[in-house]
Coordinates of C-alpha atoms and ligand atoms in Angstrom, one line a residue:
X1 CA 3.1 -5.7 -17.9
X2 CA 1.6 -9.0 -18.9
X3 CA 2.7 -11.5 -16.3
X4 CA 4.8 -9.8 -14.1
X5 CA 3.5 -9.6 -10.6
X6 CA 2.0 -6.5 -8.8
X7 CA 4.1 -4.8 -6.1
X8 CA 3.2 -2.6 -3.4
X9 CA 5.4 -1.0 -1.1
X10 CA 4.2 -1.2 2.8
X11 CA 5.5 0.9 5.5
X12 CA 4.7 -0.6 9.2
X13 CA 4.3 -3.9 8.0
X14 CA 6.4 -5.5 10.5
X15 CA 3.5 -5.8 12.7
X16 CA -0.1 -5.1 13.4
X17 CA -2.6 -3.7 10.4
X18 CA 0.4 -3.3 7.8
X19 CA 1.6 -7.2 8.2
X20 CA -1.8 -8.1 7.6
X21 CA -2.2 -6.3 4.6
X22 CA 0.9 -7.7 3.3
X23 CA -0.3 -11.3 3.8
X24 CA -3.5 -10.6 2.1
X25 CA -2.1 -8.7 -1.0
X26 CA 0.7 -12.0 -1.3
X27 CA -2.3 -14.3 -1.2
X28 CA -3.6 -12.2 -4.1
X29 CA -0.5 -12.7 -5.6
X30 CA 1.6 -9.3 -5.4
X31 CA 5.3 -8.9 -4.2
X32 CA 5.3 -7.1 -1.5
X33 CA 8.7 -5.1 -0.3
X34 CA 8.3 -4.3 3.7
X35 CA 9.4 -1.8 5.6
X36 CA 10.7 -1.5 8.8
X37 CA 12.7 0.1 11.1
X38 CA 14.1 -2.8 12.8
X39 CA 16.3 -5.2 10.9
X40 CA 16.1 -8.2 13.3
X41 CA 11.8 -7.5 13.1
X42 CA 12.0 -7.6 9.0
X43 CA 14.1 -11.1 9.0
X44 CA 11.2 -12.3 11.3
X45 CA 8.5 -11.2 9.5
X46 CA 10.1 -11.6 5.8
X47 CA 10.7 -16.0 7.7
X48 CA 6.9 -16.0 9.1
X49 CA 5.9 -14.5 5.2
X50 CA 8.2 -17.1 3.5
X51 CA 6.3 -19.8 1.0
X52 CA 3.7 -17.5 0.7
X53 CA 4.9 -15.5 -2.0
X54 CA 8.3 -12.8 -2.9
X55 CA 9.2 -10.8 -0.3
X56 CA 11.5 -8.2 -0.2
X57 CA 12.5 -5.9 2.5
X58 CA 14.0 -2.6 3.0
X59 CA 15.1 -0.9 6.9
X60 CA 13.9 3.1 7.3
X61 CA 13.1 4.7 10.3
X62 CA 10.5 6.9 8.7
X63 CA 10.3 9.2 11.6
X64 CA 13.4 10.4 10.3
X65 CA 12.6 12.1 6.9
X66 CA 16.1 11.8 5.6
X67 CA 15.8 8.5 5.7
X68 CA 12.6 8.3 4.6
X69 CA 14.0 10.0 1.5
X70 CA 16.7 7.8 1.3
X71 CA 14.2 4.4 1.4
X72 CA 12.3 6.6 -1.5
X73 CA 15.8 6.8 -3.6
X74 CA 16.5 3.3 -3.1
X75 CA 13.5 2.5 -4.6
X76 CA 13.8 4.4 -7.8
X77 CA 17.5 3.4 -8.2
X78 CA 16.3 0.2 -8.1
X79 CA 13.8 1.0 -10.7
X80 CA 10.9 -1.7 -9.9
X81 CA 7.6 -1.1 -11.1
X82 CA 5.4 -0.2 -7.7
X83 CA 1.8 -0.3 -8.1
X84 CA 0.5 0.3 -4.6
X85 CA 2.2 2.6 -1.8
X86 CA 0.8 1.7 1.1
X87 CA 1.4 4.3 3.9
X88 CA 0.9 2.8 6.9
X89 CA 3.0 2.8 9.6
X90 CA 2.2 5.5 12.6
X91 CA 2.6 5.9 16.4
X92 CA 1.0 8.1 19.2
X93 CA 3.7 10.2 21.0
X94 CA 3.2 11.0 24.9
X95 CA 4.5 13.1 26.5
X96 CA 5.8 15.2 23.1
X97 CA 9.3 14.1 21.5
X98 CA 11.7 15.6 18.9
X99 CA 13.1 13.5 16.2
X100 CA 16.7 13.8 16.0
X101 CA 16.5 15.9 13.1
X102 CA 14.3 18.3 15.0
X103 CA 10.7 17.7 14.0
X104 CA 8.0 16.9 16.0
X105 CA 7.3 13.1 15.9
X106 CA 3.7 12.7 15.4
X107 CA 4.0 15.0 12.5
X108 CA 7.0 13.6 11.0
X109 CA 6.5 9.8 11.5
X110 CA 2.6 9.9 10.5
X111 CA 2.1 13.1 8.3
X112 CA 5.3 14.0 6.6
X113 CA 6.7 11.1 5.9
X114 CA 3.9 9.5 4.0
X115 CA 4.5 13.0 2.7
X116 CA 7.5 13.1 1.4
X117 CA 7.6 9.4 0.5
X118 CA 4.6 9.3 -2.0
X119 CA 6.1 12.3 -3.9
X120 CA 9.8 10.5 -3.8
X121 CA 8.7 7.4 -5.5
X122 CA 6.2 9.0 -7.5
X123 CA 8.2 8.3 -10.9
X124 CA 7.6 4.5 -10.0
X125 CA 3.7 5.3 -9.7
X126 CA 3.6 7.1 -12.9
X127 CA 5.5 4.7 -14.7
X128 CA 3.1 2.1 -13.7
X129 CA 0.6 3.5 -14.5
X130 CA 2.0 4.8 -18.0
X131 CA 2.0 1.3 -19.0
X132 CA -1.4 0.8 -18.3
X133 CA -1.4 -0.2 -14.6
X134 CA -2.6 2.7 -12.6
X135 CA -0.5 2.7 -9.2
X136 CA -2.4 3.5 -6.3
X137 CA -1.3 5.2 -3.0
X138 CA -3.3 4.1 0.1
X139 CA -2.7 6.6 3.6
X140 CA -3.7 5.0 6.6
X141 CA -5.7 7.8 8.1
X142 CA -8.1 7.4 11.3
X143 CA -11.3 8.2 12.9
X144 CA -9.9 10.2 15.4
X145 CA -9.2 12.8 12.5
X146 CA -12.7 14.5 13.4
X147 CA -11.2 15.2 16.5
X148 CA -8.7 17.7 15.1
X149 CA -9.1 21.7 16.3
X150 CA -8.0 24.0 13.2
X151 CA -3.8 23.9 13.8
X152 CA -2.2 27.4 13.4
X153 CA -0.3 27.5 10.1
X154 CA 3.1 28.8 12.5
X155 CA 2.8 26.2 14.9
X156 CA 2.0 22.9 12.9
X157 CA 4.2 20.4 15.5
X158 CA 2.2 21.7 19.0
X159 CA 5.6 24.0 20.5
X160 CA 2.9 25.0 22.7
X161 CA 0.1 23.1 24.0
X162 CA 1.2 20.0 23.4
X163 CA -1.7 16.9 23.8
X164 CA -0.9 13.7 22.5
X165 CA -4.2 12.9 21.5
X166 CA -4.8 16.3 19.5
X167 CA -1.3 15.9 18.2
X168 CA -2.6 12.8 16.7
X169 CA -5.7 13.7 15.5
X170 CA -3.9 16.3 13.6
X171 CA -1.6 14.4 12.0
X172 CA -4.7 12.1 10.9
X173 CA -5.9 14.8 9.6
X174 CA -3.0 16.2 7.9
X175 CA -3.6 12.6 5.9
X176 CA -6.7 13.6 4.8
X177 CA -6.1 16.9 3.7
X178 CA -2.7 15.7 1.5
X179 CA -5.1 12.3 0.1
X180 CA -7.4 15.5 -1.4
X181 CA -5.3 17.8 -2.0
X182 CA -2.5 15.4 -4.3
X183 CA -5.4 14.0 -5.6
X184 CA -6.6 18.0 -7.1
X185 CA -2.9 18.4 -7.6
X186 CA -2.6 14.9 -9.7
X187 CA -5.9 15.2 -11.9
X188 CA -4.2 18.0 -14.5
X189 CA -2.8 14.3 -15.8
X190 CA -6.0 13.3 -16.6
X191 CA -7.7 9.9 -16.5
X192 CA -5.1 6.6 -16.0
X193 CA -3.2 8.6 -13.9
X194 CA -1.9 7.7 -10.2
X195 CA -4.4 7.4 -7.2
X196 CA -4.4 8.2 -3.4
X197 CA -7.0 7.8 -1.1
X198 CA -7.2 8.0 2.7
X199 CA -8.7 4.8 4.8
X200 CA -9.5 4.3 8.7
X201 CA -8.8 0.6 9.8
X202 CA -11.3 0.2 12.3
X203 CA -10.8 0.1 15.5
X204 CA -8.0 -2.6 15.6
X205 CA -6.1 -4.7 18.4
X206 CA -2.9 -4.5 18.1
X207 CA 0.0 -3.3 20.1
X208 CA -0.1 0.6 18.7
X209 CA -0.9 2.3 22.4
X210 CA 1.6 0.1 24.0
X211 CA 4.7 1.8 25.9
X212 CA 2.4 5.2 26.5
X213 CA 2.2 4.7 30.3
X214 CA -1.2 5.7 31.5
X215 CA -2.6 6.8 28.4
X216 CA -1.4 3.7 26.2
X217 CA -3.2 1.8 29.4
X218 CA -6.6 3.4 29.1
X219 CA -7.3 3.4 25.6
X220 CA -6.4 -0.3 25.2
X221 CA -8.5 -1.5 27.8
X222 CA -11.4 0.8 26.5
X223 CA -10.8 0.0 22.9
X224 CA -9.9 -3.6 23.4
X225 CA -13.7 -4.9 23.9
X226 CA -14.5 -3.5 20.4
X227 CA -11.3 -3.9 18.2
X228 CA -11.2 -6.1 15.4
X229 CA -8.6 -8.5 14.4
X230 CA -5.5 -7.0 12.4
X231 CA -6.4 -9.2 9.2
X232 CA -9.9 -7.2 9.8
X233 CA -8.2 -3.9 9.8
X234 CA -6.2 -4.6 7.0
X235 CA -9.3 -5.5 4.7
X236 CA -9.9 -1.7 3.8
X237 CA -5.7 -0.5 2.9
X238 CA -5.8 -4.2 0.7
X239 CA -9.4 -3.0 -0.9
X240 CA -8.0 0.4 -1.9
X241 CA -4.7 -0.8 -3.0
X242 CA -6.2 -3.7 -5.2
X243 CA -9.9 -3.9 -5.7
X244 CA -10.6 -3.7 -9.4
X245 CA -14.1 -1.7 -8.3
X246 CA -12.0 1.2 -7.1
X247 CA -10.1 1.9 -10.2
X248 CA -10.1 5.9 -11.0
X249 CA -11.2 6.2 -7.7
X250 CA -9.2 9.6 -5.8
X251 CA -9.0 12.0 -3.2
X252 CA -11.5 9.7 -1.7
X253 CA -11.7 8.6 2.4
X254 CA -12.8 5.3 3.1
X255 CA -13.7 4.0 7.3
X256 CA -12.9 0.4 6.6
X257 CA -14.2 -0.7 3.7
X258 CA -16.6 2.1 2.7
X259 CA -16.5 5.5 1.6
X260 CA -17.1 8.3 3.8
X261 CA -17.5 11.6 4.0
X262 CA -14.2 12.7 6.1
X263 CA -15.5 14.8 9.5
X264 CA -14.5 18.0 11.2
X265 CA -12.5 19.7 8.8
X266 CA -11.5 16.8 6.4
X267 CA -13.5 19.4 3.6
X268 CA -11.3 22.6 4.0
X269 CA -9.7 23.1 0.9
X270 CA -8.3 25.7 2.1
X271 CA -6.6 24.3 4.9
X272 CA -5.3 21.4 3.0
X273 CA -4.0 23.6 0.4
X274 CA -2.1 25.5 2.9
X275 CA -0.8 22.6 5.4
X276 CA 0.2 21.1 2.0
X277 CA 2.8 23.8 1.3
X278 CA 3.8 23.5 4.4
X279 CA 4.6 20.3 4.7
X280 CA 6.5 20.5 0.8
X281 CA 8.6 23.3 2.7
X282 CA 9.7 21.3 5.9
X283 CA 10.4 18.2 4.0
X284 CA 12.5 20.5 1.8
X285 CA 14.4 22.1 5.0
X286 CA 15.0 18.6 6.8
X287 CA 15.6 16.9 3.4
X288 CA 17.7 19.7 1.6
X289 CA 15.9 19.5 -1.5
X290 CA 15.2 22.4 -3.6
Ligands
LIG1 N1 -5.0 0.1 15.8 C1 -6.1 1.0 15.6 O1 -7.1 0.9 16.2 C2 -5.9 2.0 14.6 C3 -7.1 2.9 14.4 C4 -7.0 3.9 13.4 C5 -5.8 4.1 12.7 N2 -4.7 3.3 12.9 C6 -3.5 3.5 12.2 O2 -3.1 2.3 11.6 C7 -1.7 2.3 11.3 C8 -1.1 1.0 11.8 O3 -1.2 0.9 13.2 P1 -1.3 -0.5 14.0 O4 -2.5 -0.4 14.8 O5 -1.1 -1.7 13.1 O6 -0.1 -0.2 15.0 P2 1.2 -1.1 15.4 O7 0.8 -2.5 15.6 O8 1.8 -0.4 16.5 O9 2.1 -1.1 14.1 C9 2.7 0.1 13.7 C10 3.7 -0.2 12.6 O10 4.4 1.0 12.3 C11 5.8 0.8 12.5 N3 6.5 2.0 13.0 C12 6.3 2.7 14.1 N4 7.2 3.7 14.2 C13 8.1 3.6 13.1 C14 9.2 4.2 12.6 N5 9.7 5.3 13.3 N6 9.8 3.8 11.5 C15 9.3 2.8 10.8 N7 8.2 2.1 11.2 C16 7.6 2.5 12.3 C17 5.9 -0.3 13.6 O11 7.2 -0.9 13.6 P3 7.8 -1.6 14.9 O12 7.4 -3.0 14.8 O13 9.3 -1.4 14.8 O14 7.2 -0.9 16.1 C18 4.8 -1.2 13.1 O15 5.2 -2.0 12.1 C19 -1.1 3.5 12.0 O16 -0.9 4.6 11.1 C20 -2.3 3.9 13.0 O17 -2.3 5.3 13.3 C21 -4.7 2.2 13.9

């Protein structure tokens, strides 16, 4: 709609990679509506953001898929256009915890509720994009992804043999595998139609490994003399979400600013097929929806 400002929606944005993103896209111009579990965080982050464009804010803790649905359903009752979803926020579980709604957390905080989120709001998308804005959905994916060992179909959230690192890796995966496999699902609406596409920030520094003990330890001090800035990392989510280049663009996975070939087994179809019913049928049985 001539004049009205973009708006993207951006999970984990009260810190690290997400805030970044958020300040780039309002420098650009958008709205941006954060997210965050935290309200005291948001009402810092929505001050820090003030001046530099409209900011709205909305509290979910998205490891918890009935809220997630409920931050979803907010949205559409409020009926805003969206034209970026960017699904961002994510965490690295160790030693393995349950939600209180009885998921794994890995899985539900950085798989199924990007999930379950994208296909909530999706009316917004599509009526962006019906009027000539194709929305875009961005899943903030990761490297580590090619690190994944095939995950058996029964055991998706690691009852046995947990590792946090696998249990991550999978979950990155699981973000590739629904970026292609909504994008197949999607192109039966032809061209003009909604977009999604998978991106690795870069190695990053911010705080994501702190409070996992030894683990969280090691990885930041190996990973720190590497990482780039947050603002860095955000460059590729703000690129897919916004770059006019990229428009039709789907299904596609991106390390930073550049498209890649995903690794391991990013390419199954089959797998990403089947871990995409699955994940349709837990977010149905935590979320009650038909
Ligand atoms: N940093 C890297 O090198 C790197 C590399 C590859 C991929 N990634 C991915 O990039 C994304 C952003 O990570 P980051 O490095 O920016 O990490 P971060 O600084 O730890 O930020 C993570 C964001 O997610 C939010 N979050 C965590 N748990 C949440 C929950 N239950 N409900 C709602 N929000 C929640 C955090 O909120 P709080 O402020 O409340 O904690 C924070 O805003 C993640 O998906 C991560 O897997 C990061």
């Amino acid at each position: 709609m001539a004049g009205q400002a973009r708006h993207a929606l951006i999970t984990g944005a009260t810190q690290g990679i997400g805030l970044e993103a958020a300040r780039a896209l309002l420098q650009q111009g958008w709205k941006v509506t954060l997210v965050g579990r935290d309200p005291k965080a948001l009402e810092r982050v929505q001050g820090d953001l003030a001046g530099t464009g409209e900011v709205a804010t909305q509290l979910a803790d998205l490891s918890l898929l009935r809220q997630t649905q409920a931050l979803g359903r907010r949205m559409l009752e409020k009926g805003e256009r969206l034209h970026a979803l960017i699904n961002n926020a994510g965490a690295y579980f160790h030693p393995r915890q349950m939600t209180g709604e009885g998921v794994e957390s890995t899985w539900a905080l950085n798989h199924l509720s990007p999930f379950g989120l994208t296909r909530t709001v999706e009316p917004l998308l599509r009526a962006s994009s019906a009027e000539g804005q194709p929305a875009r959905v961005v899943v903030v994916s990761s490297n580590a992804h090619s690190m994944a060992k095939k995950p058996p179909l029964d055991d998706l959230e690691f009852a046995e043999g947990y590792r946090a690192m696998q249990a991550y890796a999978r979950s990155k995966l699981a973000n590739i595998w629904f970026v292609r496999e909504q994008a197949r699902r999607w192109a039966e609406n032809g061209p003009g139609g909604i977009t999604i596409n998978a991106v690795h920030p870069g190695v990053v520094g911010t705080r994501f490994f702190r409070g996992n003990g030894f683990f969280g330890w090691f990885w930041r001090t190996l990973l720190d003399r590497v990482a780039i800035t947050p603002a860095e990392g955000a460059r590729g989510l703000v690129r897919l979400a916004s770059d006019p280049a990229l428009t039709g663009v789907t299904g596609k996975y991106f390390s930073r600013e550049t498209e890649k070939q995903p690794g391991g087994l990013g390419l199954d179809e089959t797998l990403a097929s089947q871990v995409f019913d699955a994940s349709a049928r837990r977010w149905a049985e935590i979320t009650r929806e038909g």
